[in-house]
Tab-separated table of C-alpha atoms in Angstrom:
chain	number	residue	atom	x	y	z
T	343	MET	CA	-0.018	0.243	-0.090
T	344	SER	CA	1.366	2.986	-0.939
T	345	THR	CA	1.683	6.452	1.497
T	346	ASN	CA	-0.738	8.130	-0.813
T	347	ASP	CA	-3.493	5.649	0.059
T	348	GLU	CA	-3.151	6.357	3.340
T	349	LYS	CA	-3.153	10.124	2.863
T	350	GLN	CA	-6.626	9.293	1.033
T	351	LEU	CA	-9.867	10.909	3.047
T	352	ASP	CA	-13.478	9.582	3.371
T	353	ALA	CA	-16.432	12.095	3.691
T	354	ASN	CA	-15.937	12.212	7.278
T	355	GLY	CA	-12.475	13.314	7.515
T	356	SER	CA	-10.922	9.967	8.630
T	357	SER	CA	-8.421	7.904	6.548
T	358	ARG	CA	-10.353	4.175	5.823
T	359	ARG	CA	-6.409	2.921	6.437
T	360	LYS	CA	-6.040	4.339	9.705
T	361	PHE	CA	-6.706	1.158	10.827
T	362	LEU	CA	-4.118	-0.892	8.858
T	363	ARG	CA	-1.834	2.141	9.902
T	364	ASN	CA	-2.559	1.545	13.606
T	365	SER	CA	-2.287	-1.861	13.889
T	366	GLY	CA	1.130	-2.054	12.293
T	367	ILE	CA	0.123	-3.780	9.234
T	368	ALA	CA	0.816	-0.799	6.749
T	369	ALA	CA	4.745	-1.637	8.251
T	370	GLY	CA	4.028	-5.244	7.327
T	371	GLY	CA	2.887	-5.955	11.270
T	372	VAL	CA	3.456	-9.128	12.939
T	373	VAL	CA	3.127	-12.469	10.866
T	374	VAL	CA	3.768	-16.534	12.209
T	375	GLY	CA	6.199	-17.628	10.004
T	376	GLY	CA	5.197	-20.726	8.276
T	377	THR	CA	1.702	-19.975	9.293
T	378	LEU	CA	-0.142	-19.727	5.765
T	379	GLY	CA	1.761	-21.586	3.558
T	380	GLY	CA	-1.040	-24.595	2.486
T	381	LEU	CA	-4.361	-21.744	2.342
T	382	LEU	CA	-4.363	-22.557	-0.952
T	383	GLY	CA	-6.405	-25.396	-1.950
T	384	PHE	CA	-9.572	-27.058	-3.176
T	385	ASN	CA	-12.950	-28.075	-0.858
T	386	ASP	CA	-12.915	-31.128	0.047
T	387	LYS	CA	-15.600	-31.689	2.944
T	388	GLY	CA	-18.215	-33.083	0.817
T	389	GLU	CA	-22.033	-32.944	1.092
T	390	GLN	CA	-22.546	-31.336	3.860
T	391	GLU	CA	-21.026	-28.345	1.506
T	392	SER	CA	-23.793	-27.153	-1.097
T	393	THR	CA	-26.533	-27.066	1.906
T	394	ALA	CA	-24.822	-24.460	4.191
T	395	THR	CA	-26.588	-21.228	3.041
T	396	ALA	CA	-30.215	-21.345	0.039
T	397	THR	CA	-29.470	-17.354	-0.370
T	398	LYS	CA	-29.580	-15.835	-3.978
T	399	GLU	CA	-25.816	-16.153	-4.690
T	400	THR	CA	-26.128	-19.573	-5.454
T	401	GLN	CA	-28.792	-18.423	-8.529
T	402	SER	CA	-26.190	-17.561	-10.794
T	403	ALA	CA	-23.774	-19.032	-12.387
T	404	GLN	CA	-20.942	-16.335	-12.383
T	405	GLN	CA	-21.527	-16.598	-9.467
T	406	HIS	CA	-20.462	-19.990	-8.283
T	407	ASP	CA	-17.678	-19.214	-5.642
T	408	GLN	CA	-20.264	-17.453	-3.768
T	409	ALA	CA	-21.894	-20.131	-2.268
T	410	LEU	CA	-20.851	-20.659	1.998
T	411	GLU	CA	-19.198	-23.917	2.359
T	412	TYR	CA	-18.680	-23.373	5.522
T	413	PHE	CA	-20.412	-21.320	7.686
T	414	ASN	CA	-23.972	-22.110	8.481
T	415	ASN	CA	-24.525	-19.256	10.700
T	416	ARG	CA	-25.092	-16.380	8.525
T	417	ALA	CA	-24.303	-13.909	11.330
T	418	ASP	CA	-20.823	-14.892	11.858
T	419	PHE	CA	-20.474	-14.986	8.113
T	420	ASP	CA	-21.683	-10.971	8.245
T	421	LEU	CA	-18.998	-10.703	11.569
T	422	LEU	CA	-16.488	-12.281	10.056
T	423	GLY	CA	-17.201	-10.224	6.581
T	424	GLN	CA	-17.013	-7.245	8.267
T	425	ALA	CA	-13.637	-7.542	10.560
T	426	THR	CA	-12.330	-7.949	6.827
T	427	GLU	CA	-13.091	-4.739	5.742
T	428	ARG	CA	-11.876	-3.541	8.467
T	429	ILE	CA	-8.313	-4.668	7.344
T	430	PHE	CA	-8.633	-4.088	3.538
T	431	PRO	CA	-11.562	-1.288	3.397
T	432	GLU	CA	-12.714	0.224	0.479
T	433	ASP	CA	-11.205	3.610	-0.615
T	434	GLU	CA	-10.696	5.718	-3.661
T	435	ASN	CA	-8.866	2.678	-5.295
T	436	GLY	CA	-11.598	0.411	-4.880
T	437	PRO	CA	-13.467	-2.502	-3.627
T	438	GLY	CA	-12.426	-3.486	-0.255
T	439	ALA	CA	-13.180	-7.155	1.592
T	440	ILE	CA	-16.097	-7.688	0.631
T	441	GLY	CA	-16.650	-6.843	-2.899
T	442	LEU	CA	-13.620	-8.365	-3.480
T	443	GLY	CA	-15.638	-11.527	-2.296
T	444	VAL	CA	-12.686	-12.116	0.120
T	445	PRO	CA	-15.026	-13.190	3.402
T	446	TYR	CA	-16.179	-16.527	0.216
T	447	TYR	CA	-12.495	-16.493	-0.020
T	448	ILE	CA	-11.898	-17.789	3.450
T	449	ASP	CA	-14.857	-20.145	4.224
T	450	HIS	CA	-14.192	-22.026	1.344
T	451	GLN	CA	-10.844	-22.573	2.515
T	452	LEU	CA	-11.743	-23.438	5.689
T	453	ALA	CA	-14.082	-25.372	4.722
T	454	GLY	CA	-11.069	-27.083	2.562
T	455	LYS	CA	-8.174	-28.919	3.441
T	456	TRP	CA	-7.058	-26.307	4.985
T	457	GLY	CA	-9.201	-26.015	7.493
T	458	ILE	CA	-8.142	-29.370	8.752
T	459	ASN	CA	-4.379	-28.728	8.970
T	460	ALA	CA	-4.212	-31.356	6.088
T	461	LYS	CA	-0.943	-30.928	4.896
T	462	ASP	CA	0.725	-30.244	8.717
T	463	TYR	CA	2.428	-32.401	11.413
T	464	ARG	CA	-0.799	-33.224	13.916
T	465	GLN	CA	1.048	-35.588	16.257
T	466	GLY	CA	1.652	-33.495	20.621
T	467	PRO	CA	2.956	-32.793	22.224
T	468	PHE	CA	1.849	-29.212	22.089
T	469	PHE	CA	4.192	-27.023	23.525
T	470	GLU	CA	3.740	-22.818	22.812
T	471	GLY	CA	6.947	-22.287	20.628
T	472	GLU	CA	9.565	-19.439	19.777
T	473	LEU	CA	7.997	-17.124	17.047
T	474	ASN	CA	10.957	-18.295	13.972
T	475	GLN	CA	9.097	-22.655	15.095
T	476	GLY	CA	5.550	-21.473	13.798
T	477	TYR	CA	1.961	-22.685	14.093
T	478	GLN	CA	2.564	-25.155	17.022
T	479	SER	CA	-1.304	-25.763	18.556
T	480	GLN	CA	-3.200	-28.749	18.179
T	481	LEU	CA	-6.170	-26.439	17.211
T	482	LYS	CA	-7.624	-26.593	13.396
T	483	TYR	CA	-7.656	-23.144	11.825
T	484	HIS	CA	-11.368	-23.652	11.141
T	485	GLN	CA	-11.192	-24.251	14.995
T	486	ILE	CA	-9.223	-21.177	15.508
T	487	TYR	CA	-11.515	-19.665	12.918
T	488	ASP	CA	-14.745	-20.029	15.120
T	489	LEU	CA	-13.017	-19.133	18.626
T	490	GLY	CA	-11.824	-16.416	17.142
T	491	ILE	CA	-15.469	-15.017	16.122
T	492	GLU	CA	-17.018	-15.607	19.089
T	493	ALA	CA	-14.318	-13.676	20.608
T	494	ILE	CA	-14.468	-10.811	18.779
T	495	GLU	CA	-18.801	-10.372	19.740
T	496	LYS	CA	-17.926	-11.405	23.258
T	497	TYR	CA	-15.202	-8.395	23.697
T	498	SER	CA	-17.695	-6.288	21.648
T	499	GLN	CA	-20.762	-6.693	23.746
T	500	ALA	CA	-18.352	-6.325	26.940
T	501	THR	CA	-16.351	-3.552	26.100
T	502	PHE	CA	-19.357	-1.595	24.224
T	503	ASN	CA	-22.858	-3.322	24.798
T	504	GLU	CA	-23.031	-3.756	21.065
T	505	GLY	CA	-22.323	-6.870	18.443
T	506	PHE	CA	-18.945	-6.144	16.165
T	507	THR	CA	-21.548	-5.282	13.081
T	508	ALA	CA	-23.150	-2.730	14.786
T	509	LEU	CA	-19.906	-1.195	15.964
T	510	ASP	CA	-19.320	2.170	13.736
T	511	GLY	CA	-15.976	1.695	12.173
T	512	GLU	CA	-13.352	3.588	14.718
T	513	LYS	CA	-15.127	0.672	16.842
T	514	GLN	CA	-14.651	-1.788	15.271
T	515	ASP	CA	-11.269	-1.089	14.654
T	516	GLU	CA	-10.294	-0.514	18.520
T	517	VAL	CA	-11.862	-3.995	18.824
T	518	LEU	CA	-9.552	-5.636	15.882
T	519	VAL	CA	-6.433	-4.149	17.863
T	520	ALA	CA	-7.307	-5.634	21.011
T	521	PHE	CA	-7.161	-8.550	19.200
T	522	GLU	CA	-3.767	-7.619	18.071
T	523	ASN	CA	-2.291	-6.456	20.910
T	524	ASP	CA	-3.731	-9.637	22.632
T	525	GLU	CA	-5.356	-8.055	25.570
T	526	VAL	CA	-8.410	-10.318	24.753
T	527	ASP	CA	-9.020	-14.147	25.796
T	528	ILE	CA	-9.057	-16.348	23.570
T	529	PRO	CA	-9.248	-20.302	25.147
T	530	GLY	CA	-5.669	-22.108	24.064
T	531	ILE	CA	-4.276	-18.823	21.969
T	532	LYS	CA	-3.474	-15.911	21.561
T	533	SER	CA	-5.623	-13.164	20.220
T	534	SER	CA	-2.409	-12.005	17.818
T	535	PHE	CA	-2.295	-15.371	16.321
T	536	PHE	CA	-5.895	-14.953	15.540
T	537	PHE	CA	-5.682	-11.493	13.986
T	538	ASN	CA	-2.727	-12.337	12.627
T	539	ILE	CA	-4.387	-15.615	10.393
T	540	LEU	CA	-7.326	-13.007	9.404
T	541	ARG	CA	-5.177	-10.562	8.238
T	542	GLN	CA	-2.979	-12.857	6.529
T	543	SER	CA	-6.641	-14.651	4.869
T	544	THR	CA	-7.526	-11.407	3.850
T	545	LEU	CA	-4.619	-10.320	2.034
T	546	GLU	CA	-4.900	-13.767	0.307
T	547	GLY	CA	-8.207	-13.932	-0.597
T	548	ALA	CA	-8.011	-10.288	-2.233
T	549	TYR	CA	-4.700	-11.001	-4.208
T	550	SER	CA	-5.201	-14.717	-4.805
T	551	ASP	CA	-6.806	-16.176	-8.056
T	552	PRO	CA	-10.670	-15.479	-8.825
T	553	LEU	CA	-10.228	-19.624	-8.631
T	554	TYR	CA	-10.929	-19.248	-5.006
T	555	GLY	CA	-14.033	-17.380	-4.302
T	556	GLY	CA	-11.894	-14.517	-3.711
T	557	ASN	CA	-10.552	-11.763	-5.853
T	558	LYS	CA	-13.780	-11.020	-7.690
T	559	ASP	CA	-13.721	-10.160	-11.424
T	560	MET	CA	-9.849	-9.847	-10.318
T	561	GLN	CA	-10.759	-5.718	-9.235
T	562	GLY	CA	-7.773	-6.890	-6.417
T	563	TRP	CA	-5.224	-7.524	-9.777
T	564	LYS	CA	-6.813	-4.494	-11.718
T	565	MET	CA	-5.774	-2.278	-8.894
T	566	LYS	CA	-2.309	-3.212	-9.053
T	567	GLU	CA	-2.404	-3.746	-12.776
T	568	TYR	CA	-1.125	-7.489	-11.739
T	569	PRO	CA	-1.511	-9.023	-14.963
T	570	GLY	CA	-2.654	-12.322	-13.768
T	571	VAL	CA	-2.324	-16.022	-15.733
T	572	GLN	CA	-1.088	-15.574	-18.772
T	573	MET	CA	-0.482	-18.643	-21.152
T	574	SER	CA	2.074	-16.601	-22.330
T	575	TYR	CA	4.493	-13.581	-23.193
T	576	SER	CA	4.979	-11.244	-26.758
T	577	ASP	CA	8.753	-11.338	-27.732
T	578	GLU	CA	7.734	-7.408	-27.819
T	579	GLN	CA	6.589	-7.108	-23.945
T	580	VAL	CA	9.634	-9.159	-22.587
T	581	ALA	CA	11.985	-6.727	-24.962
T	582	SER	CA	9.839	-4.069	-23.078
T	583	LYS	CA	11.299	-1.571	-21.507
T	584	GLU	CA	8.258	0.699	-21.035
T	585	PHE	CA	5.728	-0.311	-18.910
T	586	ILE	CA	2.517	-2.139	-20.840
T	587	GLU	CA	-0.846	-2.644	-19.654
T	588	ILE	CA	-1.571	-6.153	-19.761
T	589	LYS	CA	-5.611	-7.428	-19.575
T	590	PRO	CA	-5.416	-9.875	-16.388
T	591	ALA	CA	-6.958	-13.553	-16.738
T	592	SER	CA	-6.948	-15.855	-14.349
T	593	LEU	CA	-7.068	-20.104	-14.348
T	594	HIS	CA	-11.080	-19.327	-14.702
T	595	ASN	CA	-9.990	-17.687	-18.158
T	596	THR	CA	-7.125	-20.732	-18.982
T	597	HIS	CA	-9.809	-23.512	-18.156
T	598	ASN	CA	-12.276	-22.407	-20.672
């Protein structure tokens, strides 16, 4: 994110990227090493995945990737959406996390192999490791998300007497910063651990291939002028010393 992005103001005069700046995300934040190395993956949850919701987004073939597969509680999914939107908010550059479909991306990952840590070593004993030792919890990622979302709601109620989705943006930021600063108790994990996973998942959903449910209409790539998955580049493009704008392509394009 550029300095100009951080300085852009909304109609109320407050920075749309204020949370990113205050929480340290603009400088990279604190990311647990190795936590999300295997995040991208296809869903293999089984028959239950198609019955999670009957909302209108499943009616269009063009929106087949915007159907819930893990969450069966719409309130939890909406809370997740608003939390990701505060991490990656809409501004003059383009859509935020919700507009990019990031909540659906996370939902699909939780329903798949990543959500059950299918590629991780899962034998105990489990001890709290050093930062450079990466993920050490016995909890699976979908359990961490369940506990984290529940903790966000409880902390919001206890602090502001309102649920997270009823709070204005500034108060939502306060809640998320408290999680990043380990000021919230979550059984079995540090709140900053959940926040880092949420942050990393949000960024991956914004910039991953649309095939995985996020980066809707490749808008994340378009904001960064990233060409996506090109089948090939011409000799002129390779040899050019000037910036060449290329219409982005996704795995959807290469498969069709």
